Amino acid sequence: GERRMVRSADWRGQSARAAPHAEARAVRLEDPAFWLFSSGTTGRPKGIVHGHKSVLAAGQAQREVLGLGPGDRVFATSKLFFAYALETGMLGPLALGATTILHPDWADVERIRAIVARHKPTAVFSVPTFYRRLLGLQPEQLAPFRDVRHYVSAGERLPQTVYAGWRAATGREILSIYGMSETFCVIMMTPPGGAGALRSGKPLAGVQVRLLADDAREVANGNPGVLWVRHPALSSGYANRPEATREQFRDGWFCTRDVFVRDAQGYYSHQGRSDELLKVAGQWVQPGELEEAVLGLSSVAEAACVAVPDSDGFERLALFVAARGVDAQTALAAAAAACEEKLPRHKRPKWILPVAELPRNATGKIQRFKLRELLAQERGHKA
């Protein structure tokens, strides 16, 4: 049959032909306005349906926690299809009357350094991986970053080494933000002066949270629980996924499947995904603890830990390590020694494996399912 080329829409042409006054359409706050897609770190991405009400919450954390407004400049290093960047790097600044700095290319260290030096943002929103890359610059190259008032991190756990290294290099703390595509907007944030790599923050005004144990009872301070959230910008559910929607969206609440601990001051600390926590020798282990044990080593650039069943069906830990400035075997030996020194026996990994770099999706998050596949190939059978 005849094949025709489908051309992209001519936006300028269509705009020129449009009527000068568009007719407003009546919509309700809950009517679908846009979809976001989950990052696919555990497999196939899910379409997340948001209503018009979700847009109204944009910028709350920037306004209430950071005090941003007209005259401030905001820069997010991630692409706008990442919910974190769409709120903090575009819709949030627009809602506040602030200026947003946009760039069309994929972020790299030198390009971001040039943007910060030229446009002098008030606040920078990025991810732990990128802060780690920036720390590879020479001290004089980091000079423009010392003039930025606020740094914020989201997307994954902020390693203590990155937090401490950034503060030493720039004199600025990195504040943590926690949110999800299902809420579109920020759920919690650490206020200036209250930061710390392990603190995800306090819930924003109007956001309700619960920490529930396996029996659906609320847990006390200091005990881990799965976070449920009620948010003004909560999605109505997953597109064409009724079973997943029923499982995680219940009576106006959403199950994040993230495990947190709340301290006596009301700060929440992220412990990992509920499906990643496992019991070894009858005790709970969080894979992030293993990553923290080796990330301070000069020979380790990146590390990620995943839970994998062994040949007898028992859950075990596999630690993947990317070397920095040394060969893979030297990095593996250093990682093994660090785990033996810092971790009790039941928390040490069964396998430590080399990778050139960790597999990440377009938003910078580690694709842990690919690491499990890699280990399965190494072991010669399906994990």
XYZ file of C-alpha atoms in Angstrom:
383
model
C 0.000 0.000 0.000
C 0.956 3.620 -0.306
C 3.062 4.960 2.555
C 2.672 8.548 3.637
C 4.969 10.553 5.835
C 3.261 11.935 8.916
C 4.572 15.404 9.642
C 4.592 17.061 13.051
C 2.073 19.839 13.592
C 3.106 23.299 12.425
C 2.550 25.139 15.696
C 3.247 28.625 14.353
C 1.069 28.055 11.279
C -1.812 26.711 13.309
C -1.524 29.600 15.766
C -1.654 32.138 12.907
C -4.825 30.547 11.514
C -6.562 30.300 14.912
C -9.312 32.704 15.923
C -7.940 35.635 17.954
C -10.283 34.856 20.853
C -10.494 31.210 21.877
C -13.735 30.017 23.393
C -13.268 28.878 26.976
C -14.448 25.392 27.756
C -16.156 24.670 31.043
C -14.304 21.991 32.984
C -14.414 20.703 36.532
C -11.381 20.566 38.789
C -11.375 16.768 38.681
C -11.700 16.502 34.876
C -8.568 14.991 33.269
C -6.066 17.652 32.226
C -2.816 15.756 31.587
C -1.074 12.436 32.021
C 2.305 11.748 33.548
C 4.114 8.462 33.134
C 5.908 6.687 35.962
C 9.649 6.392 35.494
C 9.581 2.655 34.874
C 12.315 1.777 37.390
C 10.598 -1.548 38.118
C 9.332 -2.312 34.599
C 6.703 -0.908 32.250
C 5.723 2.737 32.947
C 2.158 3.480 34.046
C 0.057 6.369 32.722
C -0.960 8.582 35.667
C -4.094 10.693 35.091
C -4.211 14.176 36.643
C -7.108 16.608 36.796
C -7.015 20.394 36.447
C -6.807 20.696 40.249
C -3.277 19.256 40.187
C -1.931 22.332 38.396
C -3.210 24.616 41.163
C -0.832 23.104 43.742
C 2.315 23.788 41.689
C 4.975 25.865 43.427
C 3.783 25.415 47.015
C 7.121 24.160 48.351
C 9.032 26.855 46.481
C 6.800 29.563 47.940
C 6.256 28.308 51.494
C 9.611 26.635 52.236
C 12.072 28.607 50.109
C 10.210 31.914 49.938
C 10.633 32.236 46.166
C 8.634 34.791 44.200
C 8.912 37.615 41.643
C 12.529 38.571 40.974
C 13.876 35.074 41.732
C 15.328 32.780 39.058
C 14.766 29.040 39.162
C 16.711 26.363 37.282
C 15.950 22.623 37.121
C 18.546 20.403 35.449
C 16.090 17.615 34.533
C 13.822 17.448 31.495
C 10.220 18.643 31.857
C 8.690 15.197 31.321
C 10.015 14.413 34.821
C 7.219 15.467 37.248
C 9.818 16.963 39.591
C 11.117 19.304 36.871
C 7.668 20.068 35.430
C 6.586 21.458 38.803
C 9.790 23.023 40.150
C 11.274 24.106 36.817
C 8.225 25.402 34.967
C 4.708 25.445 36.424
C 5.863 26.325 39.952
C 7.904 29.394 38.925
C 5.069 30.511 36.621
C 2.595 30.302 39.524
C 4.945 32.339 41.730
C 5.773 35.023 39.180
C 9.418 33.907 39.262
C 11.677 33.500 36.230
C 12.414 29.975 35.015
C 15.589 29.111 33.125
C 15.021 26.465 30.443
C 17.609 24.754 28.267
C 16.888 22.499 25.270
C 19.810 20.078 25.571
C 20.525 17.124 27.816
C 22.316 18.273 30.926
C 26.057 17.802 31.181
C 28.432 19.195 33.772
C 30.040 21.918 31.655
C 26.741 23.129 30.175
C 25.108 23.389 33.591
C 28.150 25.216 34.976
C 27.895 27.745 32.141
C 24.154 28.267 32.705
C 24.614 28.858 36.432
C 27.491 31.267 35.807
C 25.547 33.243 33.181
C 22.011 33.344 34.597
C 22.778 33.267 38.345
C 19.714 31.324 39.576
C 18.353 31.816 43.074
C 17.528 28.122 43.388
C 18.724 24.989 41.577
C 16.717 21.751 41.506
C 18.659 18.625 40.554
C 19.225 14.953 41.432
C 21.890 13.229 43.580
C 23.684 11.758 40.560
C 24.195 15.153 39.001
C 25.449 16.742 42.227
C 27.984 13.917 42.398
C 29.125 14.661 38.839
C 29.476 18.371 39.619
C 31.698 17.522 42.572
C 34.167 16.160 40.012
C 34.882 19.736 38.864
C 37.931 21.615 40.080
C 37.332 24.013 43.030
C 37.704 27.103 40.829
C 35.130 25.710 38.375
C 32.622 25.442 41.222
C 32.908 29.156 42.029
C 29.585 30.139 40.293
C 27.714 27.582 42.402
C 28.641 29.364 45.635
C 26.316 32.255 44.743
C 23.163 30.114 44.481
C 20.950 30.529 47.566
C 19.164 27.162 47.562
C 19.983 23.685 46.273
C 17.349 20.971 46.213
C 17.585 17.246 45.452
C 14.931 14.644 44.609
C 14.412 11.471 42.607
C 16.411 9.096 44.789
C 18.233 8.850 48.110
C 20.819 11.599 48.657
C 24.083 9.952 49.819
C 25.686 11.483 52.892
C 28.975 11.759 50.980
C 27.347 13.939 48.304
C 25.578 16.094 50.893
C 28.780 16.660 52.877
C 30.919 17.111 49.742
C 28.591 19.752 48.294
C 28.490 21.702 51.537
C 32.295 21.659 51.755
C 32.707 22.712 48.110
C 30.048 25.459 47.912
C 29.148 26.364 51.484
C 25.521 25.480 50.716
C 23.318 22.676 52.026
C 21.272 20.467 49.715
C 17.623 20.356 50.767
C 15.648 17.191 50.060
C 12.260 17.061 48.361
C 10.017 14.030 48.222
C 7.159 13.651 45.782
C 5.736 11.248 43.219
C 4.241 11.391 39.766
C 0.988 10.263 41.407
C 0.858 13.496 43.422
C 2.626 15.543 40.712
C 3.593 18.156 43.322
C 5.883 17.952 46.339
C 4.722 15.921 49.345
C 7.416 16.889 51.850
C 10.611 18.943 52.023
C 13.405 19.760 54.443
C 13.372 23.460 55.406
C 16.583 25.516 55.203
C 18.742 24.808 58.226
C 17.043 21.476 58.878
C 18.679 19.551 56.081
C 20.557 16.308 56.269
C 21.109 13.589 53.734
C 18.817 11.154 55.517
C 15.928 13.559 56.099
C 13.262 13.719 53.407
C 11.538 16.533 55.278
C 8.180 17.469 56.726
C 4.824 17.313 54.886
C 3.659 20.563 53.301
C 0.568 22.389 54.573
C -2.598 20.661 53.379
C -0.831 17.333 52.813
C -1.876 14.453 55.083
C 0.366 11.431 55.638
C 0.152 8.144 57.505
C 2.801 5.534 58.263
C 1.207 2.101 58.362
C 2.561 -1.300 59.372
C 1.663 -4.508 57.533
C -1.485 -4.849 59.651
C -2.630 -1.353 58.544
C -2.051 0.099 62.028
C -0.223 3.418 62.364
C 3.334 3.071 63.653
C 4.932 5.067 66.463
C 7.860 7.475 66.055
C 11.085 5.664 65.286
C 9.396 2.644 63.705
C 9.314 2.019 59.941
C 6.005 2.152 58.105
C 4.692 2.420 54.557
C 3.727 5.980 53.645
C 0.131 6.713 52.625
C -0.605 10.235 51.463
C -3.611 12.465 50.868
C -2.644 15.350 48.580
C -4.472 18.248 46.850
C -2.859 17.186 43.546
C -3.454 13.443 43.878
C -4.053 11.567 40.626
C -7.396 9.898 39.949
C -5.570 6.663 39.109
C -3.682 4.743 36.439
C -4.912 4.824 32.847
C -6.338 1.470 31.764
C -4.951 -0.215 34.900
C -8.026 -0.713 37.147
C -6.413 -3.394 39.314
C -3.323 -1.293 40.088
C -5.566 1.718 40.751
C -7.700 -0.206 43.276
C -4.568 -1.519 44.973
C -2.872 1.856 45.584
C -5.717 4.435 45.543
C -8.156 3.950 48.427
C -10.705 6.399 49.872
C -8.764 9.478 48.774
C -5.442 8.073 50.007
C -2.510 6.799 47.939
C -0.077 4.058 48.966
C 3.400 5.217 47.938
C 5.015 1.841 48.724
C 7.895 3.818 50.210
C 9.005 3.061 53.777
C 9.709 5.968 56.127
C 10.591 6.549 59.761
C 9.270 9.638 61.585
C 11.397 11.160 64.361
C 10.315 13.087 67.443
C 10.699 16.428 65.616
C 8.257 15.353 62.916
C 10.878 14.786 60.212
C 10.428 11.814 57.891
C 13.405 9.766 56.666
C 13.136 7.569 53.597
C 14.172 3.961 54.222
C 13.583 2.531 50.750
C 10.854 0.791 48.812
C 8.652 -1.664 50.667
C 9.303 -4.233 47.941
C 13.081 -3.816 48.408
C 13.241 -4.268 52.176
C 13.949 -7.822 53.189
C 14.547 -9.908 56.258
C 17.931 -11.588 56.617
C 18.497 -13.785 59.660
C 15.180 -12.481 60.999
C 16.212 -8.812 60.837
C 15.126 -6.074 58.417
C 17.749 -4.861 55.970
C 17.520 -1.771 53.767
C 19.679 -2.018 50.616
C 20.535 1.680 50.947
C 22.621 0.865 54.020
C 25.010 -1.160 51.867
C 25.249 1.636 49.315
C 26.107 4.151 52.056
C 28.822 1.812 53.345
C 30.833 1.997 50.086
C 29.925 5.353 48.513
C 32.494 7.203 50.619
C 35.354 5.220 49.092
C 37.612 7.101 46.662
C 37.683 4.056 44.372
C 33.868 3.802 44.070
C 32.005 6.153 41.719
C 28.542 4.599 42.106
C 26.931 1.721 43.949
C 23.497 0.111 43.992
C 22.128 -2.805 45.977
C 19.246 -5.093 45.017
C 17.566 -8.041 46.694
C 17.675 -11.306 44.755
C 16.615 -14.840 45.759
C 19.452 -17.373 45.926
C 19.285 -20.920 44.564
C 17.417 -22.049 47.692
C 14.829 -19.271 47.423
C 16.173 -17.132 50.277
C 16.451 -13.379 49.709
C 20.045 -12.219 49.466
C 21.747 -8.916 48.642
C 23.741 -8.121 45.524
C 25.895 -4.976 45.462
C 26.877 -3.483 42.103
C 29.893 -1.182 42.064
C 31.254 1.199 39.411
C 34.968 1.940 39.812
C 36.534 5.405 39.842
C 40.175 5.855 38.855
C 41.069 2.208 39.502
C 40.407 -1.173 37.884
C 37.212 -3.043 38.700
C 38.881 -5.655 40.934
C 40.498 -2.988 43.123
C 37.119 -1.279 43.588
C 35.420 -4.600 44.402
C 38.065 -5.436 46.988
C 37.686 -2.014 48.618
C 33.894 -2.391 48.673
C 34.118 -5.853 50.237
C 36.487 -4.568 52.945
C 34.198 -1.609 53.700
C 31.134 -3.860 54.043
C 33.028 -6.181 56.379
C 34.202 -3.257 58.492
C 30.965 -1.232 58.682
C 28.137 -3.787 58.479
C 27.058 -6.685 60.701
C 27.330 -10.082 59.059
C 23.623 -10.406 58.148
C 23.731 -7.093 56.231
C 26.741 -7.904 54.069
C 26.128 -8.659 50.365
C 26.281 -12.209 49.075
C 27.464 -10.951 45.701
C 29.571 -7.876 44.787
C 29.711 -7.290 41.055
C 31.358 -4.703 38.777
C 29.483 -2.469 36.325
C 30.884 0.226 34.050
C 27.988 2.451 35.109
C 24.607 1.941 36.731
C 21.620 1.593 34.364
C 19.417 4.665 34.660
C 16.250 5.849 32.956
C 15.803 9.263 31.338
C 15.007 10.887 34.701
C 18.242 9.617 36.256
C 16.733 6.930 38.484
C 18.474 3.569 38.825
C 16.717 0.745 36.953
C 17.174 -1.939 39.569
C 15.292 -4.585 37.565
C 18.104 -4.424 34.986
C 20.642 -5.128 37.720
C 18.653 -8.209 38.728
C 18.666 -9.331 35.080
C 22.433 -8.795 34.941
C 22.965 -10.941 38.019
C 20.724 -13.646 36.576
C 22.912 -13.734 33.459
C 26.042 -13.902 35.600
C 24.634 -16.825 37.576
C 23.457 -18.618 34.462
C 19.794 -18.910 35.371
C 16.796 -16.682 35.968
C 16.873 -14.830 39.290
